[in-house]
Amino acid sequence: MSAGKSMGAYAVARAGNPHGISQAEARRIMKIHPSFANIGLSKIVQVSERARVVAPEFEKRTGTPFIYFQRGEVGYPVPAFMGDALREAVEKGLTKYPKAGGEGFFKSAVLKDLEHRGITGLGQENIVAVAGGQEGLELVFAFMRGRTCAGFTPCWSCMFDNIFPYTETTFLQVPLRAELGWSIDFAALEATLPLVDTFYFNSPHNPTGRVFSRADIERVCGLCAKYGVLLVCDDAYKDLAFMGEHYTPLSDERYQNVVVINTFSKGMAATGFRIGYIASRRTDLTDYFTRGEYSQTAGVPTPIQYACAKALEHPGLPEWMTGYRAEMRARAAALADNLDPRLGAHAPEGAFYCFINLAPPGLSEAALAAHESSTVERLLTAGIAVVPGSAFGKSFSGYVRLSFSTLTPAVIAEGAKRFNRVVLG
């Protein structure tokens, strides 16, 4: 097949397909790799785009605000001293190519923060700066490209839509027990681990809001060690545990076969900064991740690293963090306190989310999908955007996820009451 033919098909596809060539045929001619062809459009994005169309008409018609419960964006300002440090970095001329894997000042600040959290025995070689938690996860699973992974479901939708397809990862689902407050089924976990190379773990958990106990996490670590499985911990919400306490396996030197991905997107409300880090006690892994990160982005922008390092070391950070956590805790309470008890919703223990089953029992798979679609549409019509449960695993069709991260407690309370009226009649 000639390059000219491939580019011709590409031009046809880009020009709106005037000659009747299907998108599938265009992809076949171009020989697009499955790791790109299988990437999906997030249902969160789909709902957000639909809300963009529906919301103005709803607000004009009713004179009441549209409630955006669908996205895990953070409606809270970054620390002022973080913005000051970003300007300072530019003034200092820290605008050149970054060092592969992260600048020394960034890694030093991360290590001090980890030590403050009781995590010791690490050096700069154990840390890799990445462009947010999503790139960190992409790097780890790209390193294990084509392997088999297991994880608890429901699971963050981006893993299904983007990370796993892009890294050609086969994913085996280990469902959490909804009837027991999203608890772990350890028998199912142990039956699955001999079949996989990696295990994806997230706490506080998106989308259920569950904070897993230290005892549960240590048990997961022990089982992964028993079966030689690399434990991949997504700690994006580590600073947002409202009930219980966040525990990371990085705290214990016994757990060597662990990779932890952290991000400043949620913990410092800095979603647009696109910075985080990978940490592991295994320097053979962090060496590979450093090379991979450099190949993908040539490094995280130096001014961003400087701003985050300065923020981590700033004496005002504890006070800012206290205020931030208090606000997010108040938002979680506003949702939990105003949802009707008949919904059986498990109160958020951490992160930004509540995951609720709205489907009547006994529906077929097709009926569940239809019920989910109609429920989401009814809510949109009533001025509420939520994410359908099937985005987090097809066995959760009929659930919806509500996010309280961008709204004030008063708006959340109004949204919860409106939600009750729509789904309960």
Coordinates of C-alpha atoms in Angstrom, one line a residue:
M1 CA 0.0 0.0 0.0
S2 CA 1.5 3.3 -1.0
A3 CA 1.9 6.3 1.2
G4 CA 0.0 8.3 -1.3
K5 CA -3.1 6.1 -1.0
S6 CA -2.9 6.3 2.8
M7 CA -2.7 10.1 2.8
G8 CA -5.4 10.3 0.2
A9 CA -7.8 8.4 2.5
Y10 CA -6.8 10.6 5.4
A11 CA -7.6 13.7 3.3
V12 CA -10.9 12.3 2.4
A13 CA -11.8 11.6 6.0
R14 CA -10.7 15.1 7.1
A15 CA -12.7 16.7 4.3
G16 CA -16.0 15.3 5.6
N17 CA -15.9 12.1 3.5
P18 CA -17.3 13.5 0.2
H19 CA -16.8 10.3 -1.7
G20 CA -18.7 8.0 0.6
I21 CA -15.7 6.2 2.1
S22 CA -16.7 5.1 5.6
Q23 CA -14.6 6.0 8.6
A24 CA -14.0 2.3 9.1
E25 CA -12.7 2.0 5.6
A26 CA -10.5 5.1 6.0
R27 CA -9.0 3.6 9.2
R28 CA -8.4 0.3 7.3
I29 CA -6.6 2.0 4.5
M30 CA -4.5 4.1 7.0
K31 CA -3.8 1.0 9.1
I32 CA -4.3 2.9 12.3
H33 CA -2.9 1.0 15.2
P34 CA -5.5 -0.5 17.5
S35 CA -4.1 1.4 20.5
F36 CA -5.4 4.5 18.9
A37 CA -8.4 3.2 17.1
N38 CA -9.8 1.7 20.3
I39 CA -9.6 4.8 22.4
G40 CA -13.1 5.9 23.2
L41 CA -14.8 9.2 23.9
S42 CA -15.5 9.5 27.6
K43 CA -19.1 9.4 28.7
I44 CA -18.2 12.2 31.0
V45 CA -17.3 14.3 28.0
Q46 CA -20.4 13.2 26.2
V47 CA -22.6 14.3 29.1
S48 CA -20.7 17.5 29.5
E49 CA -21.3 18.4 25.8
R50 CA -25.0 17.5 26.1
A51 CA -25.2 19.7 29.2
R52 CA -23.6 22.6 27.3
V53 CA -26.6 22.5 24.9
V54 CA -29.3 21.9 27.4
A55 CA -28.3 24.2 30.3
P56 CA -28.9 27.6 28.7
E57 CA -32.4 26.7 27.6
F58 CA -33.2 25.2 31.0
E59 CA -31.9 28.2 32.9
K60 CA -33.8 30.6 30.6
R61 CA -37.0 28.6 31.0
T62 CA -36.9 28.1 34.7
G63 CA -34.8 30.9 36.1
T64 CA -33.0 28.3 38.2
P65 CA -29.4 27.2 38.0
F66 CA -28.4 24.0 36.0
I67 CA -26.6 21.6 38.4
Y68 CA -23.3 20.2 37.0
F69 CA -22.9 17.0 39.0
Q70 CA -20.9 15.2 36.2
R71 CA -17.3 16.3 36.3
G72 CA -14.4 15.8 38.7
E73 CA -13.0 19.3 38.1
V74 CA -12.1 21.2 41.2
G75 CA -14.0 24.4 41.9
Y76 CA -11.5 25.9 44.4
P77 CA -8.6 28.3 43.8
V78 CA -5.0 27.1 43.9
P79 CA -2.9 28.4 46.7
A80 CA -2.0 32.1 46.0
F81 CA 1.7 31.3 46.8
M82 CA 1.7 28.7 44.1
G83 CA 0.8 31.3 41.5
D84 CA 3.4 33.6 42.9
A85 CA 6.0 30.9 42.5
L86 CA 5.0 30.4 38.9
R87 CA 5.7 34.0 38.2
E88 CA 8.9 33.9 40.1
A89 CA 10.1 30.9 38.0
V90 CA 9.7 32.9 34.8
E91 CA 11.4 35.9 36.3
K92 CA 14.3 33.7 37.4
G93 CA 14.6 32.4 33.8
L94 CA 13.6 28.8 34.6
T95 CA 12.1 28.5 31.2
K96 CA 14.5 26.1 29.5
Y97 CA 14.3 22.4 28.8
P98 CA 13.5 20.4 31.9
K99 CA 15.6 17.6 33.2
A100 CA 14.4 14.1 32.3
G101 CA 12.4 12.7 35.2
G102 CA 12.2 15.9 37.1
E103 CA 14.4 18.7 38.5
G104 CA 16.3 18.2 41.6
F105 CA 14.4 20.9 43.5
F106 CA 11.1 19.3 42.6
K107 CA 12.2 15.9 43.7
S108 CA 13.6 17.3 46.9
A109 CA 10.3 19.0 47.8
V110 CA 8.4 15.8 47.1
L111 CA 10.7 13.7 49.3
K112 CA 10.3 16.2 52.1
D113 CA 6.6 16.0 51.8
L114 CA 6.7 12.2 51.8
E115 CA 8.9 12.2 54.9
H116 CA 6.4 14.5 56.6
R117 CA 3.8 11.8 55.8
G118 CA 6.0 9.2 57.4
I119 CA 7.4 7.7 54.1
T120 CA 11.1 7.3 54.4
G121 CA 13.9 5.4 52.7
L122 CA 13.5 7.0 49.3
G123 CA 15.9 9.1 47.3
Q124 CA 15.6 11.3 44.1
E125 CA 16.1 8.2 42.0
N126 CA 12.8 6.9 43.3
I127 CA 10.7 9.8 42.0
V128 CA 9.7 10.6 38.4
A129 CA 7.9 13.9 37.6
V130 CA 5.0 13.4 35.2
A131 CA 2.4 15.5 33.4
G132 CA -0.4 14.7 35.9
G133 CA -1.6 11.5 37.2
Q134 CA -3.0 10.4 33.9
E135 CA 0.4 10.5 32.2
G136 CA 1.8 8.6 35.2
L137 CA -0.7 5.8 34.8
E138 CA -0.2 5.8 31.0
L139 CA 3.6 5.4 31.5
V140 CA 3.2 2.5 34.0
F141 CA 0.8 0.6 31.8
A142 CA 2.8 1.4 28.6
F143 CA 5.8 -0.2 30.3
M144 CA 3.6 -3.3 30.8
R145 CA 2.0 -2.9 27.3
G146 CA -0.1 -5.8 26.2
R147 CA -0.2 -7.4 29.6
T148 CA -3.3 -8.3 31.7
C149 CA -4.4 -6.1 34.6
A150 CA -7.1 -6.6 37.2
G151 CA -8.8 -3.9 39.3
F152 CA -11.8 -3.2 41.4
T153 CA -14.9 -2.0 39.7
P154 CA -16.6 0.3 39.3
C155 CA -13.4 1.9 38.0
W156 CA -12.4 5.4 36.8
S157 CA -13.8 5.7 33.3
C158 CA -10.6 7.0 31.8
M159 CA -9.0 3.7 32.5
F160 CA -11.6 2.0 30.2
D161 CA -11.8 4.7 27.6
N162 CA -8.1 5.7 27.3
I163 CA -5.4 4.1 29.4
F164 CA -6.2 0.4 28.8
P165 CA -6.9 0.8 25.0
Y166 CA -3.9 3.0 24.5
T167 CA -1.5 0.5 26.3
E168 CA -3.3 -2.6 24.9
T169 CA -4.0 -3.8 28.4
T170 CA -6.5 -6.6 29.0
F171 CA -8.6 -5.7 32.0
L172 CA -10.2 -8.2 34.4
Q173 CA -12.9 -6.8 36.7
V174 CA -13.1 -7.6 40.4
P175 CA -16.4 -6.0 41.5
L176 CA -16.7 -4.3 44.8
R177 CA -19.6 -5.4 47.0
A178 CA -22.1 -2.6 46.7
E179 CA -24.5 -4.1 49.2
L180 CA -21.7 -3.9 51.9
G181 CA -20.8 -0.3 51.3
W182 CA -18.4 -1.0 48.4
S183 CA -16.3 -3.5 50.3
I184 CA -13.6 -5.8 48.8
D185 CA -14.5 -9.3 47.8
F186 CA -11.2 -10.9 48.8
A187 CA -12.1 -14.4 47.5
A188 CA -12.8 -12.9 44.1
L189 CA -9.5 -10.9 44.3
E190 CA -7.4 -13.9 45.1
A191 CA -9.1 -16.0 42.4
T192 CA -8.1 -13.3 39.8
L193 CA -4.6 -12.4 40.8
P194 CA -2.9 -15.5 39.4
L195 CA -4.2 -14.5 36.0
V196 CA -2.7 -11.0 35.8
D197 CA 0.6 -9.1 35.7
T198 CA -0.7 -5.8 37.4
F199 CA -3.4 -4.7 39.7
Y200 CA -4.9 -1.2 39.6
F201 CA -5.9 0.2 42.9
N202 CA -7.5 3.6 43.8
S203 CA -8.2 5.0 47.2
P204 CA -10.0 7.3 48.0
H205 CA -12.0 5.7 45.3
N206 CA -13.5 7.1 42.1
P207 CA -16.5 6.7 41.6
T208 CA -17.8 5.4 44.9
G209 CA -16.1 7.8 47.3
R210 CA -14.9 4.8 49.4
V211 CA -11.7 5.1 51.6
F212 CA -10.3 1.6 52.0
S213 CA -8.9 0.8 55.5
R214 CA -5.2 0.2 56.1
A215 CA -6.0 -3.4 57.0
D216 CA -7.7 -3.9 53.6
I217 CA -4.9 -2.2 51.7
E218 CA -2.2 -4.3 53.5
R219 CA -4.2 -7.4 52.6
V220 CA -4.3 -6.4 49.0
C221 CA -0.5 -5.7 49.1
G222 CA 0.1 -9.2 50.6
L223 CA -1.9 -10.9 48.0
C224 CA -0.2 -9.1 45.1
A225 CA 3.2 -10.0 46.6
K226 CA 2.1 -13.6 47.0
Y227 CA 1.3 -13.9 43.2
G228 CA 4.1 -11.6 42.0
V229 CA 1.7 -8.9 40.7
L230 CA 2.8 -5.3 40.3
L231 CA 0.5 -3.1 42.4
V232 CA -0.3 0.2 40.7
C233 CA -1.7 2.6 43.3
D234 CA -3.6 5.7 42.0
D235 CA -3.4 8.1 44.9
A236 CA -5.0 11.1 43.2
Y237 CA -7.3 11.8 46.1
K238 CA -4.9 11.0 48.9
D239 CA -5.4 14.4 50.6
L240 CA -9.2 14.1 50.4
A241 CA -10.2 11.5 52.9
F242 CA -13.1 12.7 55.0
M243 CA -13.7 9.5 56.9
G244 CA -10.9 7.2 58.0
E245 CA -7.4 7.9 56.9
H246 CA -5.6 7.5 53.6
Y247 CA -2.9 4.8 53.6
T248 CA -0.4 4.1 50.9
P249 CA 1.7 1.0 50.6
L250 CA 4.7 3.3 49.9
S251 CA 4.8 3.7 53.7
D252 CA 6.1 0.2 54.2
E253 CA 9.5 -1.0 52.9
R254 CA 8.2 -4.6 52.8
Y255 CA 6.1 -3.7 49.8
Q256 CA 8.7 -3.4 47.0
N257 CA 6.6 -4.4 44.0
V258 CA 4.5 -1.2 44.2
V259 CA 4.2 1.8 42.0
V260 CA 2.4 4.9 43.3
I261 CA 1.1 7.7 41.1
N262 CA 0.4 11.0 42.7
T263 CA -0.9 14.3 41.3
F264 CA -1.4 17.9 42.4
S265 CA -4.6 18.1 40.3
K266 CA -6.9 17.2 43.2
G267 CA -4.7 17.7 46.3
M268 CA -3.9 21.4 45.4
A269 CA -6.9 22.0 43.1
A270 CA -4.3 22.5 40.3
T271 CA -6.0 20.5 37.5
G272 CA -4.6 22.8 34.8
F273 CA -1.0 22.6 36.0
R274 CA -0.7 19.0 34.7
I275 CA 1.9 17.8 37.2
G276 CA 2.3 14.8 39.4
Y277 CA 4.9 12.1 40.1
I278 CA 5.5 8.4 40.1
A279 CA 7.2 7.0 43.2
S280 CA 8.5 3.5 43.7
R281 CA 11.1 1.8 45.9
R282 CA 12.2 -0.1 42.7
T283 CA 14.7 2.1 40.9
D284 CA 14.8 -0.3 38.0
L285 CA 11.2 0.7 37.3
T286 CA 11.7 4.5 37.9
D287 CA 14.6 4.4 35.5
Y288 CA 12.4 3.0 32.7
F289 CA 9.6 5.5 33.6
T290 CA 12.1 8.4 33.4
R291 CA 13.2 7.3 29.9
G292 CA 9.5 6.8 28.9
E293 CA 8.5 10.2 30.3
Y294 CA 11.3 12.0 28.4
S295 CA 10.3 10.2 25.2
Q296 CA 6.7 11.3 25.6
T297 CA 6.9 14.9 26.7
A298 CA 10.7 15.8 27.1
G299 CA 9.8 16.5 30.7
V300 CA 7.3 18.5 32.8
P301 CA 7.7 22.3 32.2
T302 CA 10.3 23.7 34.6
P303 CA 8.2 26.6 35.9
I304 CA 5.4 24.2 36.8
Q305 CA 7.8 22.0 38.7
Y306 CA 9.2 25.1 40.5
A307 CA 5.7 26.3 41.5
C308 CA 4.8 23.0 42.9
A309 CA 8.0 22.6 44.8
K310 CA 7.6 26.0 46.3
A311 CA 4.0 25.3 47.3
L312 CA 5.0 22.0 49.0
E313 CA 7.6 23.8 51.1
H314 CA 5.5 27.0 51.8
P315 CA 4.7 27.6 55.5
G316 CA 1.2 28.6 54.4
L317 CA 0.3 25.2 52.9
P318 CA -1.0 23.5 56.0
E319 CA -3.5 26.3 56.6
W320 CA -4.6 26.4 53.0
M321 CA -5.0 22.6 53.0
T322 CA -7.1 22.7 56.2
G323 CA -9.5 25.2 54.6
Y324 CA -9.6 23.2 51.3
R325 CA -10.4 20.0 53.1
A326 CA -13.0 21.6 55.3
E327 CA -14.8 23.0 52.2
M328 CA -14.7 19.6 50.4
R329 CA -16.0 17.9 53.5
A330 CA -18.8 20.4 53.7
R331 CA -19.7 19.7 50.1
A332 CA -19.7 16.0 50.7
A333 CA -22.0 16.4 53.7
A334 CA -24.3 18.7 51.7
L335 CA -24.8 15.9 49.2
A336 CA -25.1 13.0 51.8
D337 CA -27.5 14.9 54.1
N338 CA -29.9 15.9 51.3
L339 CA -30.1 12.7 49.2
D340 CA -33.2 10.7 50.1
P341 CA -32.4 7.7 52.3
R342 CA -34.6 5.6 50.1
L343 CA -31.8 5.8 47.4
G344 CA -29.5 3.8 49.7
A345 CA -26.5 5.9 48.7
H346 CA -23.3 5.2 50.5
A347 CA -22.1 8.6 51.9
P348 CA -18.8 9.8 50.4
E349 CA -15.8 8.9 52.6
G350 CA -13.3 10.7 50.3
A351 CA -12.7 12.0 46.8
F352 CA -15.6 14.0 45.2
Y353 CA -18.2 11.3 44.4
C354 CA -21.3 9.4 45.2
F355 CA -22.3 6.3 43.2
I356 CA -26.0 5.4 43.3
N357 CA -28.0 2.5 41.8
L358 CA -31.2 3.8 40.2
A359 CA -32.2 0.6 38.3
P360 CA -35.1 -1.6 39.3
P361 CA -33.9 -5.2 40.1
G362 CA -34.2 -8.0 37.5
L363 CA -33.8 -6.0 34.3
S364 CA -32.0 -7.5 31.3
E365 CA -28.8 -6.0 30.0
A366 CA -30.7 -4.3 27.2
A367 CA -33.3 -3.0 29.5
L368 CA -30.7 -1.7 31.9
A369 CA -29.0 0.2 29.1
A370 CA -32.3 1.7 28.1
H371 CA -33.2 2.6 31.7
E372 CA -29.8 4.3 32.2
S373 CA -30.1 6.3 29.0
S374 CA -33.6 7.5 29.8
T375 CA -32.6 8.4 33.4
V376 CA -29.7 10.5 32.3
E377 CA -31.9 12.3 29.8
R378 CA -34.7 12.9 32.3
L379 CA -32.1 14.4 34.7
L380 CA -30.7 16.6 32.0
T381 CA -34.2 17.8 31.2
A382 CA -34.7 18.6 34.9
G383 CA -31.4 20.6 35.0
I384 CA -29.0 18.0 36.4
A385 CA -26.0 16.5 34.6
V386 CA -24.7 13.1 36.0
V387 CA -22.5 10.4 34.6
P388 CA -24.0 7.1 33.7
G389 CA -22.7 4.1 35.7
S390 CA -21.8 2.1 32.6
A391 CA -18.9 4.6 32.1
F392 CA -17.3 2.8 35.1
G393 CA -17.8 -0.8 34.0
K394 CA -20.6 -2.2 31.9
S395 CA -21.9 -4.2 34.9
F396 CA -22.8 -0.9 36.6
S397 CA -25.3 0.2 33.9
G398 CA -28.2 1.7 35.9
Y399 CA -26.0 3.5 38.4
V400 CA -25.1 7.2 38.2
R401 CA -22.2 9.1 39.6
L402 CA -22.6 12.5 41.2
S403 CA -19.6 14.8 41.7
F404 CA -19.7 17.6 44.2
S405 CA -16.3 19.1 43.4
T406 CA -17.3 22.3 41.6
L407 CA -20.4 23.3 43.5
T408 CA -21.0 25.2 46.8
P409 CA -22.8 23.4 49.6
A410 CA -26.0 25.4 49.0
V411 CA -26.1 24.5 45.3
I412 CA -25.2 20.8 46.1
A413 CA -28.1 20.7 48.6
E414 CA -30.5 22.1 46.0
G415 CA -29.2 19.7 43.4
A416 CA -29.7 16.7 45.7
K417 CA -33.3 17.7 46.4
R418 CA -34.0 18.2 42.7
F419 CA -32.3 14.8 42.0
N420 CA -34.6 13.2 44.6
R421 CA -37.7 14.6 43.0
V422 CA -36.7 13.4 39.5
V423 CA -35.6 9.8 40.3
L424 CA -38.2 9.1 43.1
G425 CA -41.1 10.9 41.5

